[in-house]
Short mmCIF file of C-alpha atoms and ligand atoms in Angstrom, two decimals:
data_model
loop_
_atom_site.label_atom_id
_atom_site.label_comp_id
_atom_site.label_asym_id
_atom_site.label_seq_id
_atom_site.Cartn_x
_atom_site.Cartn_y
_atom_site.Cartn_z
CA MET L 1 -77.64 -29.48 3.18
CA ASN L 2 -76.43 -25.31 2.95
CA ALA L 3 -77.91 -23.90 5.73
CA ARG L 4 -76.61 -21.14 7.60
CA ILE L 5 -73.91 -20.99 10.76
CA PRO L 6 -76.51 -20.08 13.50
CA ASP L 7 -74.19 -17.75 16.31
CA GLY L 8 -73.04 -15.25 12.69
CA GLY L 9 -69.34 -16.23 11.27
CA ALA L 10 -69.69 -17.44 7.38
CA PRO L 11 -72.11 -18.94 5.64
CA ALA L 12 -71.83 -22.91 6.13
CA ALA L 13 -70.68 -24.88 3.06
CA PRO L 14 -72.14 -28.30 1.83
CA ALA L 15 -71.88 -31.21 4.30
CA HIS L 16 -69.40 -32.86 2.32
CA VAL L 17 -67.36 -30.04 2.03
CA ARG L 18 -67.26 -29.34 6.13
CA SER L 19 -66.72 -33.26 6.23
CA ILE L 20 -63.55 -32.86 4.63
CA SER L 21 -59.86 -33.54 6.00
CA ARG L 22 -57.54 -31.33 3.92
CA TYR L 23 -55.17 -32.85 2.47
CA ILE L 24 -51.42 -31.99 4.97
CA PRO L 25 -48.44 -31.21 2.60
CA GLY L 26 -44.23 -31.34 3.93
CA LYS L 27 -43.08 -29.33 6.55
CA PRO L 28 -41.55 -26.63 4.61
CA THR L 29 -38.07 -25.80 5.47
CA ASP L 30 -38.41 -22.47 6.35
CA GLU L 31 -41.01 -23.44 9.22
CA LEU L 32 -39.85 -25.53 11.30
CA ALA L 33 -36.59 -23.16 10.76
CA ARG L 34 -38.99 -20.84 12.72
CA GLU L 35 -41.02 -23.11 15.10
CA LEU L 36 -37.90 -24.21 16.64
CA GLY L 37 -35.04 -21.76 16.15
CA LEU L 38 -32.77 -23.74 13.71
CA ASP L 39 -30.72 -22.10 10.93
CA ALA L 40 -32.75 -23.56 7.23
CA ALA L 41 -29.50 -24.70 6.10
CA THR L 42 -29.04 -26.84 7.88
CA ILE L 43 -32.04 -28.73 7.84
CA VAL L 44 -32.61 -31.56 5.35
CA LYS L 45 -36.24 -31.97 3.89
CA LEU L 46 -37.08 -35.18 2.94
CA ALA L 47 -41.05 -34.92 2.91
CA SER L 48 -42.38 -34.56 -0.54
CA ASN L 49 -40.40 -36.90 -2.90
CA GLU L 50 -38.62 -34.05 -5.14
CA ASN L 51 -35.64 -34.34 -6.83
CA PRO L 52 -33.09 -33.33 -4.80
CA ARG L 53 -31.02 -32.35 -7.52
CA GLY L 54 -34.17 -29.73 -8.83
CA PRO L 55 -33.55 -29.02 -12.43
CA GLY L 56 -31.25 -28.90 -14.39
CA PRO L 57 -29.09 -25.93 -16.34
CA ARG L 58 -30.44 -25.84 -19.23
CA VAL L 59 -34.44 -25.89 -17.93
CA ARG L 60 -32.99 -23.14 -15.59
CA ALA L 61 -31.72 -21.45 -18.32
CA ALA L 62 -35.12 -21.87 -20.06
CA ILE L 63 -36.66 -20.60 -16.78
CA ALA L 64 -34.64 -17.18 -16.61
CA ASP L 65 -35.53 -16.69 -20.70
CA ALA L 66 -38.85 -16.84 -20.43
CA VAL L 67 -39.36 -14.07 -17.51
CA ALA L 68 -39.80 -11.42 -20.02
CA GLU L 69 -43.40 -13.79 -20.54
CA LEU L 70 -44.25 -12.83 -17.11
CA PRO L 71 -46.68 -9.47 -18.87
CA ARG L 72 -48.36 -11.78 -20.54
CA TYR L 73 -50.97 -14.78 -19.70
CA PRO L 74 -49.10 -17.92 -20.24
CA ASP L 75 -50.71 -19.99 -24.00
CA ALA L 76 -53.98 -21.08 -22.77
CA ASN L 77 -53.06 -24.46 -25.05
CA GLY L 78 -49.70 -24.38 -24.15
CA PHE L 79 -49.25 -25.39 -27.73
CA LEU L 80 -45.45 -25.77 -27.42
CA LEU L 81 -45.43 -28.56 -24.17
CA LYS L 82 -48.16 -30.18 -25.78
CA ALA L 83 -46.70 -30.59 -29.37
CA ALA L 84 -43.66 -31.87 -27.80
CA LEU L 85 -45.32 -34.38 -25.36
CA ALA L 86 -47.67 -35.37 -28.74
CA ARG L 87 -43.95 -35.99 -30.18
CA ARG L 88 -42.75 -38.30 -27.18
CA LEU L 89 -45.52 -40.02 -26.82
CA SER L 90 -46.88 -40.55 -30.23
CA VAL L 91 -50.30 -39.04 -29.88
CA PRO L 92 -52.65 -36.59 -30.81
CA ALA L 93 -52.08 -32.94 -29.36
CA ASP L 94 -55.24 -33.10 -28.41
CA GLN L 95 -55.67 -36.37 -26.38
CA ILE L 96 -53.33 -34.07 -24.31
CA VAL L 97 -53.90 -32.02 -21.17
CA LEU L 98 -52.04 -30.40 -19.22
CA GLY L 99 -52.84 -29.42 -15.66
CA ASN L 100 -51.62 -27.43 -12.76
CA GLY L 101 -49.49 -30.34 -11.42
CA SER L 102 -50.32 -33.58 -11.69
CA ASN L 103 -53.13 -33.03 -8.57
CA ASP L 104 -55.14 -30.83 -11.25
CA VAL L 105 -55.22 -33.16 -14.25
CA LEU L 106 -57.07 -35.72 -10.72
CA GLU L 107 -59.32 -32.86 -10.76
CA LEU L 108 -59.86 -32.50 -13.68
CA VAL L 109 -60.94 -36.06 -14.20
CA THR L 110 -63.54 -35.57 -11.07
CA LEU L 111 -65.10 -32.46 -11.76
CA ALA L 112 -65.82 -33.93 -15.37
CA PHE L 113 -66.89 -37.24 -14.38
CA LEU L 114 -68.70 -36.66 -10.45
CA GLN L 115 -71.37 -35.46 -9.26
CA PRO L 116 -73.47 -36.04 -6.10
CA GLY L 117 -74.42 -39.87 -5.81
CA ASP L 118 -71.38 -41.72 -7.28
CA GLU L 119 -69.20 -43.01 -7.27
CA ALA L 120 -64.90 -43.61 -7.16
CA VAL L 121 -62.89 -46.50 -6.62
CA TYR L 122 -59.64 -46.43 -4.76
CA ALA L 123 -57.06 -48.63 -3.30
CA GLN L 124 -56.78 -47.96 0.91
CA HIS L 125 -52.78 -46.42 1.62
CA ALA L 126 -53.06 -44.89 -1.96
CA PHE L 127 -52.53 -41.26 -2.94
CA VAL L 128 -55.21 -39.08 -0.55
CA VAL L 129 -56.48 -36.64 -3.45
CA TYR L 130 -58.25 -39.21 -4.96
CA PRO L 131 -60.35 -39.08 -2.69
CA LEU L 132 -60.30 -35.66 -1.64
CA ALA L 133 -60.97 -34.72 -4.90
CA THR L 134 -63.41 -37.59 -5.39
CA GLN L 135 -65.23 -36.05 -1.97
CA ALA L 136 -65.20 -32.06 -3.02
CA ARG L 137 -67.24 -33.52 -5.45
CA GLY L 138 -70.07 -34.55 -3.50
CA ALA L 139 -69.20 -38.38 -4.51
CA LYS L 140 -68.65 -41.52 -2.56
CA GLY L 141 -65.34 -43.15 -2.46
CA ILE L 142 -65.02 -45.91 -2.15
CA GLU L 143 -61.98 -47.37 -0.26
CA VAL L 144 -60.55 -50.97 -1.24
CA PRO L 145 -58.47 -52.09 1.48
CA ALA L 146 -54.64 -53.11 0.60
CA ARG L 147 -53.10 -56.22 0.10
CA ASP L 148 -49.21 -56.44 0.94
CA PHE L 149 -49.52 -52.34 1.26
CA GLY L 150 -49.88 -52.20 -2.96
CA HIS L 151 -53.33 -52.49 -4.77
CA ASP L 152 -55.63 -55.79 -4.89
CA LEU L 153 -56.56 -55.08 -8.42
CA ALA L 154 -59.15 -58.03 -8.28
CA ALA L 155 -60.81 -56.14 -5.00
CA MET L 156 -60.65 -52.69 -6.71
CA ARG L 157 -62.94 -54.50 -10.27
CA ALA L 158 -65.61 -56.52 -7.85
CA ALA L 159 -65.62 -52.97 -5.64
CA ILE L 160 -67.08 -51.27 -8.81
CA THR L 161 -70.73 -50.88 -9.07
CA SER L 162 -73.15 -48.81 -11.54
CA ARG L 163 -72.28 -46.09 -9.67
CA THR L 164 -68.76 -46.62 -10.20
CA ARG L 165 -67.62 -43.15 -12.91
CA ILE L 166 -64.63 -43.26 -11.79
CA VAL L 167 -61.23 -46.03 -10.77
CA PHE L 168 -57.35 -44.60 -9.90
CA VAL L 169 -54.81 -46.48 -9.60
CA ALA L 170 -51.29 -45.16 -9.30
CA ASN L 171 -48.19 -46.83 -9.52
CA PRO L 172 -45.79 -47.02 -8.76
CA ASN L 173 -47.94 -45.67 -5.76
CA ASN L 174 -47.97 -42.70 -2.85
CA PRO L 175 -46.99 -43.05 0.06
CA THR L 176 -45.95 -47.09 -0.02
CA GLY L 177 -43.93 -46.88 -3.75
CA THR L 178 -45.33 -50.56 -4.24
CA TRP L 179 -45.60 -51.50 -8.53
CA VAL L 180 -47.75 -53.16 -10.35
CA ALA L 181 -46.20 -54.97 -13.54
CA PRO L 182 -47.43 -54.20 -17.17
CA ALA L 183 -49.12 -56.65 -18.04
CA ASP L 184 -51.25 -57.32 -14.39
CA MET L 185 -52.07 -53.22 -14.79
CA LEU L 186 -52.92 -53.50 -19.11
CA ALA L 187 -55.31 -57.37 -17.92
CA PHE L 188 -57.34 -54.93 -15.41
CA VAL L 189 -57.92 -51.80 -16.95
CA ALA L 190 -59.17 -54.40 -19.91
CA SER L 191 -60.95 -55.63 -17.25
CA LEU L 192 -63.50 -53.00 -16.41
CA PRO L 193 -66.69 -51.30 -17.74
CA ARG L 194 -66.19 -48.38 -20.80
CA ASP L 195 -68.15 -46.11 -18.94
CA VAL L 196 -65.91 -46.09 -16.21
CA ILE L 197 -62.45 -43.88 -16.67
CA VAL L 198 -59.91 -45.40 -15.38
CA VAL L 199 -56.83 -42.61 -14.33
CA LEU L 200 -53.78 -44.43 -14.03
CA ASP L 201 -51.52 -42.01 -12.10
CA GLU L 202 -47.86 -42.63 -13.34
CA ALA L 203 -46.18 -39.39 -10.92
CA TYR L 204 -43.52 -41.66 -10.18
CA ASN L 205 -42.61 -43.50 -14.12
CA GLU L 206 -39.05 -41.82 -14.22
CA TYR L 207 -38.47 -43.57 -11.55
CA LEU L 208 -39.35 -47.13 -12.99
CA LYS L 209 -35.82 -48.50 -14.74
CA PRO L 210 -37.26 -47.67 -18.39
CA SER L 211 -37.36 -51.68 -19.08
CA GLN L 212 -40.37 -51.83 -15.97
CA ARG L 213 -41.78 -48.37 -17.59
CA ALA L 214 -45.48 -49.55 -19.06
CA GLN L 215 -46.33 -48.31 -22.81
CA SER L 216 -49.40 -47.44 -21.08
CA VAL L 217 -49.97 -44.32 -23.42
CA GLY L 218 -50.24 -47.12 -26.29
CA TRP L 219 -53.17 -49.23 -24.05
CA ILE L 220 -55.74 -45.41 -24.81
CA ALA L 221 -56.40 -46.49 -28.46
CA GLN L 222 -58.22 -49.97 -27.35
CA HIS L 223 -59.13 -48.22 -24.41
CA PRO L 224 -60.99 -45.02 -24.12
CA ASN L 225 -62.07 -44.78 -20.69
CA LEU L 226 -57.34 -44.73 -19.98
CA VAL L 227 -56.58 -42.11 -18.45
CA VAL L 228 -52.99 -41.47 -18.32
CA SER L 229 -51.39 -38.49 -15.70
CA ARG L 230 -48.02 -37.54 -15.08
CA THR L 231 -46.21 -34.64 -13.73
CA PHE L 232 -42.82 -32.48 -14.61
CA SER L 233 -43.10 -32.49 -10.40
CA LYS L 234 -40.70 -35.43 -9.05
CA ALA L 235 -38.20 -36.58 -11.56
CA TYR L 236 -37.78 -33.67 -13.35
CA GLY L 237 -37.15 -31.98 -10.34
CA LEU L 238 -39.96 -28.97 -10.93
CA ALA L 239 -42.83 -29.08 -8.34
CA SER L 240 -42.82 -25.91 -7.48
CA LEU L 241 -43.44 -24.63 -10.77
CA ARG L 242 -46.85 -26.86 -11.10
CA VAL L 243 -47.31 -28.83 -14.02
CA GLY L 244 -48.35 -32.13 -15.01
CA TYR L 245 -50.19 -33.78 -17.89
CA GLY L 246 -52.91 -36.20 -19.29
CA VAL L 247 -52.86 -38.84 -22.04
CA MET L 248 -56.95 -40.22 -22.88
CA HIS L 249 -59.09 -40.53 -25.56
CA ALA L 250 -59.62 -36.19 -27.08
CA ASP L 251 -63.75 -36.95 -26.86
CA VAL L 252 -62.42 -37.64 -23.02
CA ALA L 253 -59.63 -33.85 -23.23
CA ASP L 254 -62.54 -32.97 -24.38
CA LEU L 255 -64.54 -32.56 -21.42
CA LEU L 256 -61.46 -31.87 -19.05
CA ASN L 257 -61.23 -28.40 -21.70
CA ARG L 258 -64.30 -27.32 -20.57
CA VAL L 259 -63.86 -27.58 -16.94
CA ARG L 260 -60.19 -26.93 -16.42
CA GLN L 261 -59.11 -23.35 -15.80
CA PRO L 262 -57.99 -21.77 -18.89
CA PHE L 263 -54.57 -20.38 -18.37
CA ASN L 264 -54.10 -23.17 -15.49
CA VAL L 265 -49.95 -23.37 -16.36
CA ASN L 266 -48.11 -20.44 -16.29
CA SER L 267 -45.30 -19.47 -19.07
CA LEU L 268 -42.45 -20.48 -16.48
CA ALA L 269 -43.99 -24.13 -16.23
CA GLN L 270 -44.23 -24.37 -19.82
CA ALA L 271 -41.41 -23.00 -20.48
CA ALA L 272 -39.16 -24.93 -17.97
CA ALA L 273 -41.22 -28.54 -18.54
CA LEU L 274 -40.25 -28.01 -22.14
CA ALA L 275 -36.41 -28.05 -21.81
CA ALA L 276 -36.82 -30.28 -19.35
CA LEU L 277 -38.72 -33.17 -21.70
CA ASP L 278 -35.62 -32.36 -24.12
CA ASP L 279 -33.01 -33.92 -21.41
CA ASP L 280 -33.27 -37.14 -21.08
CA ALA L 281 -30.40 -37.61 -19.77
CA TYR L 282 -30.97 -35.57 -16.85
CA VAL L 283 -33.85 -37.55 -15.94
CA GLU L 284 -31.30 -40.63 -16.50
CA GLU L 285 -28.94 -39.03 -13.90
CA SER L 286 -31.63 -38.72 -11.32
CA ARG L 287 -33.00 -42.09 -11.35
CA GLU L 288 -29.40 -43.74 -10.89
CA LEU L 289 -29.36 -41.03 -8.13
CA ASN L 290 -32.34 -42.30 -6.52
CA GLU L 291 -31.14 -45.69 -7.45
CA ALA L 292 -28.07 -45.48 -5.51
CA GLY L 293 -29.70 -43.51 -2.85
CA MET L 294 -32.42 -45.89 -2.42
CA ARG L 295 -29.70 -49.07 -1.85
CA GLN L 296 -27.80 -46.63 0.85
CA ILE L 297 -31.05 -45.53 3.07
CA VAL L 298 -32.47 -49.21 2.84
CA ASP L 299 -29.09 -50.51 3.31
CA GLY L 300 -28.98 -48.73 6.55
CA LEU L 301 -32.30 -48.90 7.51
CA SER L 302 -31.13 -52.99 7.73
CA LYS L 303 -28.20 -52.10 9.63
CA ARG L 304 -30.62 -50.85 12.28
CA GLY L 305 -32.61 -53.86 12.06
CA LEU L 306 -35.75 -51.98 10.69
CA ARG L 307 -38.46 -53.27 8.50
CA TYR L 308 -39.31 -51.14 5.52
CA VAL L 309 -41.42 -51.87 2.61
CA PRO L 310 -39.57 -52.15 -0.73
CA SER L 311 -40.28 -49.37 -3.40
CA HIS L 312 -40.12 -48.45 -6.99
CA GLY L 313 -40.07 -44.62 -6.77
CA ASN L 314 -38.11 -41.63 -4.74
CA PHE L 315 -39.13 -42.87 -1.06
CA VAL L 316 -40.13 -45.28 1.03
CA LEU L 317 -41.52 -46.54 3.86
CA VAL L 318 -39.82 -47.57 7.28
CA HIS L 319 -41.37 -48.79 10.17
CA VAL L 320 -40.47 -47.15 13.06
CA GLY L 321 -43.23 -47.83 15.69
CA ASN L 322 -44.73 -44.43 17.12
CA GLY L 323 -44.62 -42.20 13.86
CA LEU L 324 -45.94 -39.26 14.53
CA ARG L 325 -43.38 -39.01 18.33
CA VAL L 326 -40.31 -39.96 15.89
CA ASN L 327 -41.08 -37.27 13.10
CA SER L 328 -41.11 -34.75 16.38
CA GLU L 329 -38.22 -36.48 17.31
CA LEU L 330 -36.07 -36.50 13.93
CA MET L 331 -37.57 -32.58 13.40
CA LYS L 332 -35.91 -31.41 16.39
CA ARG L 333 -32.77 -33.31 15.24
CA GLY L 334 -33.33 -30.90 12.01
CA VAL L 335 -34.74 -34.24 10.03
CA ILE L 336 -37.95 -33.17 7.94
CA VAL L 337 -39.49 -36.82 6.72
CA ARG L 338 -43.76 -37.46 6.54
CA PRO L 339 -46.05 -38.87 8.82
CA VAL L 340 -48.91 -41.36 7.41
CA ALA L 341 -51.37 -41.47 9.93
CA ASN L 342 -53.57 -39.55 7.58
CA TYR L 343 -52.98 -43.08 5.05
CA GLY L 344 -53.66 -45.29 7.91
CA LEU L 345 -49.96 -45.89 9.09
CA PRO L 346 -49.57 -44.75 12.19
CA GLU L 347 -46.62 -46.97 13.01
CA TRP L 348 -44.97 -46.03 10.03
CA LEU L 349 -43.00 -42.49 8.15
CA ARG L 350 -42.25 -42.19 4.48
CA VAL L 351 -38.98 -40.69 3.69
CA THR L 352 -37.97 -39.12 0.60
CA VAL L 353 -34.63 -39.73 -1.02
CA GLY L 354 -31.94 -37.38 -1.11
CA LEU L 355 -28.28 -36.71 -2.07
CA PRO L 356 -26.34 -38.97 -0.47
CA ALA L 357 -24.76 -36.82 2.81
CA GLU L 358 -29.30 -36.07 3.48
CA ASN L 359 -29.58 -40.01 3.33
CA ASP L 360 -26.82 -39.79 5.91
CA ARG L 361 -28.61 -37.47 7.95
CA PHE L 362 -31.50 -39.04 8.03
CA LEU L 363 -30.28 -41.96 9.28
CA ASP L 364 -27.46 -40.97 11.58
CA ALA L 365 -30.91 -38.92 13.35
CA LEU L 366 -33.50 -41.92 13.00
CA GLY L 367 -30.83 -44.19 14.71
CA ARG L 368 -30.36 -41.63 17.34
CA VAL L 369 -34.27 -40.80 18.04
CA LEU L 370 -34.87 -45.41 18.15
CA GLU L 371 -32.07 -45.51 20.61
CA GLY L 372 -32.58 -42.86 22.83
N1 LIG U 401 -49.63 -38.87 -7.78
C1 LIG U 401 -49.14 -39.00 -7.24
C2 LIG U 401 -48.99 -40.32 -6.74
C3 LIG U 401 -48.34 -38.05 -6.33
O1 LIG U 401 -47.96 -38.54 -5.06
C4 LIG U 401 -48.55 -36.75 -6.25
C5 LIG U 401 -47.47 -36.15 -4.93
N2 LIG U 401 -47.87 -35.84 -4.23
C6 LIG U 401 -49.16 -36.50 -7.31
C7 LIG U 401 -49.97 -37.10 -8.28
C8 LIG U 401 -49.11 -34.77 -8.08
O2 LIG U 401 -48.38 -34.87 -8.34
P1 LIG U 401 -48.33 -32.81 -8.56
O3 LIG U 401 -49.27 -32.70 -8.90
O4 LIG U 401 -46.86 -32.28 -8.20
O5 LIG U 401 -47.80 -33.86 -10.47
#
C-alpha cells in the first residue's frame, strides 16, 4: 500500500488516496479572463451557487471591524457565534461544531466515524464531497441510484449493512436541486439503525420557503445519530470566508471536536457570520431575489424548448446535450456555468441563479450556442 515510486520522485500515498478524483471547482473569473484575454469585469460567473449580492452592509461593517483582530488567533471555540446559533436553534452550544465551511463539518464526520473497511451510503448525483471524504478515510462509498434525479430513500435504507457508519443526504441536493419533504426525511431518519450517523446536509436550507424548511435540528433530541449541517456560504453570501456549522448530539460534537483543527474558523468569518445571522431581512430578500431569478431562468429555458430539473436551490440543471462542448462555448462568450459530467450528468449543465442581468446574459449566450 505504501510502496514508493520506483523511479524516484515523491513517496507514493496509500492506494485509497491515489484513487481519489480531485474536486473540480467552478472556474474562477480571473482564470477565464487570463485564458481568453477577456476583461474580467465582463464575465458572468454562475458556477458555484454563490449569492450574487454578497454579504449585506452590516456584515461588511463587522468584517471591517474584525480586521483589528487579525494578528491574534481566532477563538478556537467560536464562543460568540456558537452562542448566537444556540439561541436561534434552541440547542445548547455544546451541540454545535463550527466548520471551515460546512464542507469541513462533512470531513470531520468522516474523520470521527470512518476507518478502512467501513461504508458510507449516499445517492447518485449527490454532492461530490461525500465520496471524496469517504475515500480519503480508506472507507468504501456505496452510491445508491437516484430516482428522478433525487434521493431514493427506500433504496438508501436498503443499502445499509452492518459495515455502514454514515449516510449522507443533501436536502435540497446539489447539483440536482431535488428536495425531500420534512415528513419523508424524518421517517427516513427514524428508520435508520441508531449506530449509523445520518448527515443531513442543508447547505441550501435558506433558499426554501420558510414553510418548507424542516425543523430538523429539533429531531436530534429523538435521534442522537443525526447531524444537521448548514452554511454561511450560500444565502448568507460568505462563501469566501469559509464558515459553516453542524448541529448534533453533544457526544457526537465532542468526537468531532477531537479531530477538528483548533483554529478552523478564522476571526473575520466568525464576526461576519455572527452579524449575518442577525440580518434575517437580508436573507429573506436574497431568497426572494433567487425565487424571481429562478423563474426568469426556467421561463427562458422553457421558451427555448430546453428541459430542466425543477430546483429548490439557487441553481438549476439544464439539459444541453453535450455539456462539455456547450460549457466551453459559453465560456468563449464570457459566461461560466458548471459542467456536471463528474456527477454522472454529461448532458446537463448546472447554472446558478444570478442577478437579473446575469441571468439574461446566460440565457442569451445559451440560446446563441445552441442555435449556432
Ligand atoms: N453541501 C452542499 C450540498 C453543497 O453544495 C456545498 C457547496 N457546494 C457544501 C455542502 C459545502 O459548502 P461550504 O463548505 O461552502 O459550506
